[in-house]
Amino acid sequence: MSFNIAVDGPAGAGKSTIAKRVAEELGFVYVDTGAMYRTIALGLLRKNADCSDEAQLEAALQDIEVSITYENGQQQMLLNGENVTGCIRTEQVSQMASISSAIPMVRAKLLQMQRSMAASTDVLMDGRDIGTKILPDAQLKIYLTASIEARAKRRHLEQEAKGENCTLEEIEKDIRVRDYRDMNREEAPLCQAEDAVLVDSSDMTVEEVVQRIVALVKDRI
Ligand code: DC
């Protein structure tokens, strides 16, 4: 039987950096489910789809095929066969992913794909509903969070390094909007699973968080 680790938490808590490192250390496959939602969002943006029009959305989704490959251990996202990994981290895609991921039809499209990856392989899967909905029987569930201030500061530093110039206030506002949407949607809202271990990374280094999670896994293997 495969060993599954579910890591959920809000945007900017460091999930993907930490999840990637933990998976590497344990030899698990890292599955970034946010990237799957982002790929659908990019497909919808390219089609100019109106998410409030159900029939239009359904038609658009039928033409959107999402698949995953791994290159040198790195997850690559394919949209109708095209590698779009480099195109899904823009603010426009982030906003569209936040809106479209609240739609049940969009979530249903990814559910089986996520479950079947975890059924056959030792995975560390990160997202918003992995411990609560996708992998309710995961052997370890982590709810990774950090204060809004800490998350905004980290994102600000990342953006500065990329030469983008959003203010800290703008970033904080964007995080609050996304948190609210992710936590208050009807379908699979972001929340801590009852049996998840809470890890607050506000005052921890990446290395400290990685080692904490690795220790939790080793306790359960
Ligand atoms: O983790 P991220 O920022 O790449 O996720 C992009 C969006 O997708 C985010 O608004 C939340 C949503 N998402 C989700 O609803 N469920 C998941 N399992 C993963 C991401």
Short mmCIF file of C-alpha atoms and ligand atoms in Angstrom, two decimals:
data_model
loop_
_atom_site.label_atom_id
_atom_site.label_comp_id
_atom_site.label_asym_id
_atom_site.label_seq_id
_atom_site.Cartn_x
_atom_site.Cartn_y
_atom_site.Cartn_z
CA MET A 1 0.00 0.00 0.00
CA SER A 2 1.28 3.49 -0.77
CA PHE A 3 2.08 6.02 1.98
CA ASN A 4 0.28 9.32 1.50
CA ILE A 5 1.08 12.67 3.08
CA ALA A 6 -1.51 15.43 2.73
CA VAL A 7 -0.34 19.03 3.17
CA ASP A 8 -3.00 21.72 3.17
CA GLY A 9 -2.92 25.38 4.04
CA PRO A 10 -3.50 28.91 2.78
CA ALA A 11 -1.67 30.67 -0.05
CA GLY A 12 1.85 31.75 0.82
CA ALA A 13 2.40 29.51 3.86
CA GLY A 14 5.42 27.97 2.10
CA LYS A 15 3.61 24.76 1.19
CA SER A 16 5.25 24.12 -2.15
CA THR A 17 8.82 24.98 -1.08
CA ILE A 18 8.51 22.82 2.01
CA ALA A 19 6.54 20.02 0.38
CA LYS A 20 9.11 19.73 -2.41
CA ARG A 21 11.97 19.49 0.09
CA VAL A 22 10.21 16.94 2.31
CA ALA A 23 9.29 14.77 -0.69
CA GLU A 24 12.88 14.87 -1.93
CA GLU A 25 14.24 13.90 1.47
CA LEU A 26 11.82 10.95 1.75
CA GLY A 27 11.95 9.86 -1.90
CA PHE A 28 8.24 10.55 -2.35
CA VAL A 29 6.60 12.00 -5.46
CA TYR A 30 5.52 15.60 -4.87
CA VAL A 31 2.11 16.46 -6.32
CA ASP A 32 1.26 20.16 -6.43
CA THR A 33 -2.52 20.23 -6.91
CA GLY A 34 -2.60 24.05 -7.02
CA ALA A 35 -0.69 23.75 -10.31
CA MET A 36 -3.53 21.60 -11.68
CA TYR A 37 -6.11 24.28 -10.79
CA ARG A 38 -3.81 26.90 -12.28
CA THR A 39 -3.59 24.91 -15.53
CA ILE A 40 -7.37 24.74 -15.81
CA ALA A 41 -7.52 28.48 -15.03
CA LEU A 42 -5.05 29.20 -17.84
CA GLY A 43 -7.18 27.11 -20.20
CA LEU A 44 -10.28 29.07 -19.18
CA LEU A 45 -8.49 32.40 -19.61
CA ARG A 46 -7.28 31.41 -23.06
CA LYS A 47 -10.83 30.55 -24.02
CA ASN A 48 -12.17 33.75 -22.49
CA ALA A 49 -14.67 31.55 -20.65
CA ASP A 50 -17.26 33.20 -18.44
CA CYS A 51 -17.24 31.23 -15.18
CA SER A 52 -20.71 32.43 -14.26
CA ASP A 53 -22.24 30.80 -17.34
CA GLU A 54 -22.56 27.10 -16.54
CA ALA A 55 -23.14 25.87 -20.09
CA GLN A 56 -20.21 27.87 -21.42
CA LEU A 57 -18.01 26.63 -18.60
CA GLU A 58 -18.96 23.01 -19.21
CA ALA A 59 -18.17 23.35 -22.92
CA ALA A 60 -14.85 25.03 -22.16
CA LEU A 61 -13.89 22.34 -19.63
CA GLN A 62 -14.54 19.61 -22.17
CA ASP A 63 -11.85 21.12 -24.37
CA ILE A 64 -9.35 21.42 -21.52
CA GLU A 65 -7.18 18.39 -20.92
CA VAL A 66 -4.83 18.53 -17.96
CA SER A 67 -2.00 16.07 -17.50
CA ILE A 68 1.17 15.79 -15.47
CA THR A 69 4.62 14.55 -16.33
CA TYR A 70 7.85 14.62 -14.35
CA GLU A 71 11.13 15.90 -15.78
CA ASN A 72 14.17 15.34 -13.56
CA GLY A 73 11.77 14.86 -10.68
CA GLN A 74 10.05 18.21 -11.34
CA GLN A 75 6.30 18.27 -11.93
CA GLN A 76 5.38 19.61 -15.36
CA MET A 77 1.86 20.71 -16.22
CA LEU A 78 0.46 20.00 -19.65
CA LEU A 79 -2.57 21.80 -21.07
CA ASN A 80 -3.84 19.88 -24.09
CA GLY A 81 -0.36 18.47 -24.48
CA GLU A 82 1.45 21.83 -24.25
CA ASN A 83 3.89 22.27 -21.36
CA VAL A 84 2.53 25.38 -19.57
CA THR A 85 4.54 25.04 -16.35
CA GLY A 86 6.19 28.41 -16.98
CA CYS A 87 2.91 30.24 -17.64
CA ILE A 88 0.78 29.45 -14.58
CA ARG A 89 2.35 31.65 -11.87
CA THR A 90 1.08 35.06 -13.01
CA GLU A 91 -1.29 37.15 -10.88
CA GLN A 92 -3.96 36.81 -13.56
CA VAL A 93 -3.80 33.01 -13.39
CA SER A 94 -3.73 33.11 -9.56
CA GLN A 95 -6.93 35.13 -9.47
CA MET A 96 -8.65 32.95 -12.08
CA ALA A 97 -7.55 29.78 -10.24
CA SER A 98 -8.99 31.14 -7.01
CA ILE A 99 -12.33 31.88 -8.73
CA SER A 100 -12.60 28.76 -10.88
CA SER A 101 -11.47 26.33 -8.16
CA ALA A 102 -14.63 27.20 -6.23
CA ILE A 103 -16.76 25.67 -9.01
CA PRO A 104 -17.82 22.03 -8.37
CA MET A 105 -17.44 21.05 -12.06
CA VAL A 106 -13.81 22.20 -12.00
CA ARG A 107 -13.05 20.29 -8.78
CA ALA A 108 -14.76 17.15 -10.07
CA LYS A 109 -12.50 17.19 -13.12
CA LEU A 110 -9.39 16.81 -10.94
CA LEU A 111 -10.60 14.54 -8.13
CA GLN A 112 -10.05 11.15 -9.77
CA MET A 113 -6.71 12.15 -11.23
CA GLN A 114 -5.44 13.17 -7.78
CA ARG A 115 -6.77 10.04 -6.06
CA SER A 116 -5.37 7.67 -8.62
CA MET A 117 -1.88 9.21 -8.39
CA ALA A 118 -1.92 8.64 -4.63
CA ALA A 119 -3.30 5.11 -4.86
CA SER A 120 -0.32 3.75 -6.74
CA THR A 121 2.61 5.80 -5.41
CA ASP A 122 4.06 7.21 -2.17
CA VAL A 123 3.06 10.84 -2.60
CA LEU A 124 3.20 14.08 -0.75
CA MET A 125 0.26 16.01 -2.14
CA ASP A 126 -0.33 19.65 -1.33
CA GLY A 127 -3.43 21.76 -1.80
CA ARG A 128 -6.47 22.96 0.11
CA ASP A 129 -8.71 19.90 0.46
CA ILE A 130 -6.25 17.01 0.34
CA GLY A 131 -6.66 15.89 3.96
CA THR A 132 -10.37 16.69 4.15
CA LYS A 133 -11.62 15.44 0.80
CA ILE A 134 -9.14 13.95 -1.65
CA LEU A 135 -7.15 11.64 0.64
CA PRO A 136 -9.19 11.28 3.83
CA ASP A 137 -7.16 8.17 4.75
CA ALA A 138 -3.72 9.73 4.29
CA GLN A 139 -1.29 8.33 6.86
CA LEU A 140 -0.13 11.85 7.75
CA LYS A 141 -1.98 15.14 7.38
CA ILE A 142 -0.32 18.50 7.92
CA TYR A 143 -2.09 21.85 8.07
CA LEU A 144 0.65 24.32 7.27
CA THR A 145 -0.12 27.94 7.97
CA ALA A 146 1.50 31.27 8.87
CA SER A 147 0.22 34.70 9.83
CA ILE A 148 -0.97 36.96 6.99
CA GLU A 149 1.85 39.39 7.81
CA ALA A 150 4.53 36.68 7.57
CA ARG A 151 3.09 35.34 4.31
CA ALA A 152 2.85 38.80 2.76
CA LYS A 153 6.45 39.62 3.74
CA ARG A 154 7.71 36.39 2.13
CA ARG A 155 5.78 36.99 -1.07
CA HIS A 156 7.02 40.59 -1.18
CA LEU A 157 10.64 39.41 -0.95
CA GLU A 158 10.03 36.82 -3.70
CA GLN A 159 8.47 39.44 -5.96
CA GLU A 160 11.28 41.92 -5.33
CA ALA A 161 13.76 39.23 -6.29
CA LYS A 162 11.86 38.77 -9.57
CA GLY A 163 11.93 42.53 -10.19
CA GLU A 164 8.15 42.92 -9.69
CA ASN A 165 7.09 45.90 -7.65
CA CYS A 166 3.86 45.29 -5.75
CA THR A 167 3.62 47.01 -2.37
CA LEU A 168 3.40 44.99 0.84
CA GLU A 169 -0.11 46.40 1.35
CA GLU A 170 -1.27 45.19 -2.08
CA ILE A 171 0.12 41.73 -1.42
CA GLU A 172 -1.54 41.57 2.01
CA LYS A 173 -4.84 42.58 0.47
CA ASP A 174 -4.52 39.95 -2.26
CA ILE A 175 -3.75 37.25 0.33
CA ARG A 176 -6.78 38.25 2.43
CA VAL A 177 -9.05 38.07 -0.64
CA ARG A 178 -7.72 34.64 -1.63
CA ASP A 179 -7.92 33.31 1.95
CA TYR A 180 -11.49 34.45 2.23
CA ARG A 181 -12.45 32.85 -1.07
CA ASP A 182 -10.62 29.57 -0.37
CA MET A 183 -12.04 29.28 3.17
CA ASN A 184 -15.62 30.33 2.51
CA ARG A 185 -16.54 28.58 -0.71
CA GLU A 186 -19.24 25.94 -0.52
CA GLU A 187 -17.31 23.20 -2.26
CA ALA A 188 -14.31 21.76 -0.39
CA PRO A 189 -13.40 24.92 1.53
CA LEU A 190 -9.92 25.20 3.00
CA CYS A 191 -9.97 24.01 6.60
CA GLN A 192 -7.85 21.93 8.90
CA ALA A 193 -8.81 18.24 8.91
CA GLU A 194 -9.64 17.01 12.42
CA ASP A 195 -6.71 14.62 12.39
CA ALA A 196 -4.20 17.01 10.82
CA VAL A 197 -1.12 18.24 12.66
CA LEU A 198 -1.02 22.05 12.76
CA VAL A 199 2.32 23.57 11.80
CA ASP A 200 2.58 27.37 12.04
CA SER A 201 5.62 28.45 10.05
CA SER A 202 5.43 32.19 10.93
CA ASP A 203 8.55 32.06 13.08
CA MET A 204 10.21 28.97 11.65
CA THR A 205 12.85 28.64 8.95
CA VAL A 206 12.16 26.42 5.93
CA GLU A 207 14.67 23.92 7.27
CA GLU A 208 12.94 23.77 10.67
CA VAL A 209 9.57 23.10 9.07
CA VAL A 210 11.05 20.43 6.75
CA GLN A 211 12.69 18.63 9.66
CA ARG A 212 9.51 18.80 11.75
CA ILE A 213 7.47 17.16 8.98
CA VAL A 214 10.15 14.55 8.19
CA ALA A 215 10.20 13.62 11.90
CA LEU A 216 6.40 13.24 11.91
CA VAL A 217 6.59 10.93 8.87
CA LYS A 218 9.34 8.82 10.41
CA ASP A 219 7.21 8.36 13.52
CA ARG A 220 4.46 6.83 11.37
CA ILE A 221 6.35 4.68 8.89
O1 DC B 1 -1.62 26.63 -4.08
P1 DC B 1 -1.89 27.56 -5.26
O2 DC B 1 -1.83 29.03 -4.91
O3 DC B 1 -1.02 27.24 -6.43
O4 DC B 1 -3.40 27.25 -5.71
C1 DC B 1 -4.02 27.97 -6.74
C2 DC B 1 -5.52 28.07 -6.44
O5 DC B 1 -6.13 26.78 -6.52
C3 DC B 1 -5.86 28.63 -5.06
O6 DC B 1 -6.73 29.75 -5.18
C4 DC B 1 -6.60 27.54 -4.35
C5 DC B 1 -6.94 26.52 -5.38
N1 DC B 1 -6.71 25.17 -4.93
C6 DC B 1 -7.78 24.46 -4.49
O7 DC B 1 -8.89 24.97 -4.45
N2 DC B 1 -7.63 23.16 -4.10
C7 DC B 1 -6.44 22.59 -4.13
N3 DC B 1 -6.31 21.31 -3.75
C8 DC B 1 -5.30 23.31 -4.56
C9 DC B 1 -5.47 24.62 -4.95
#
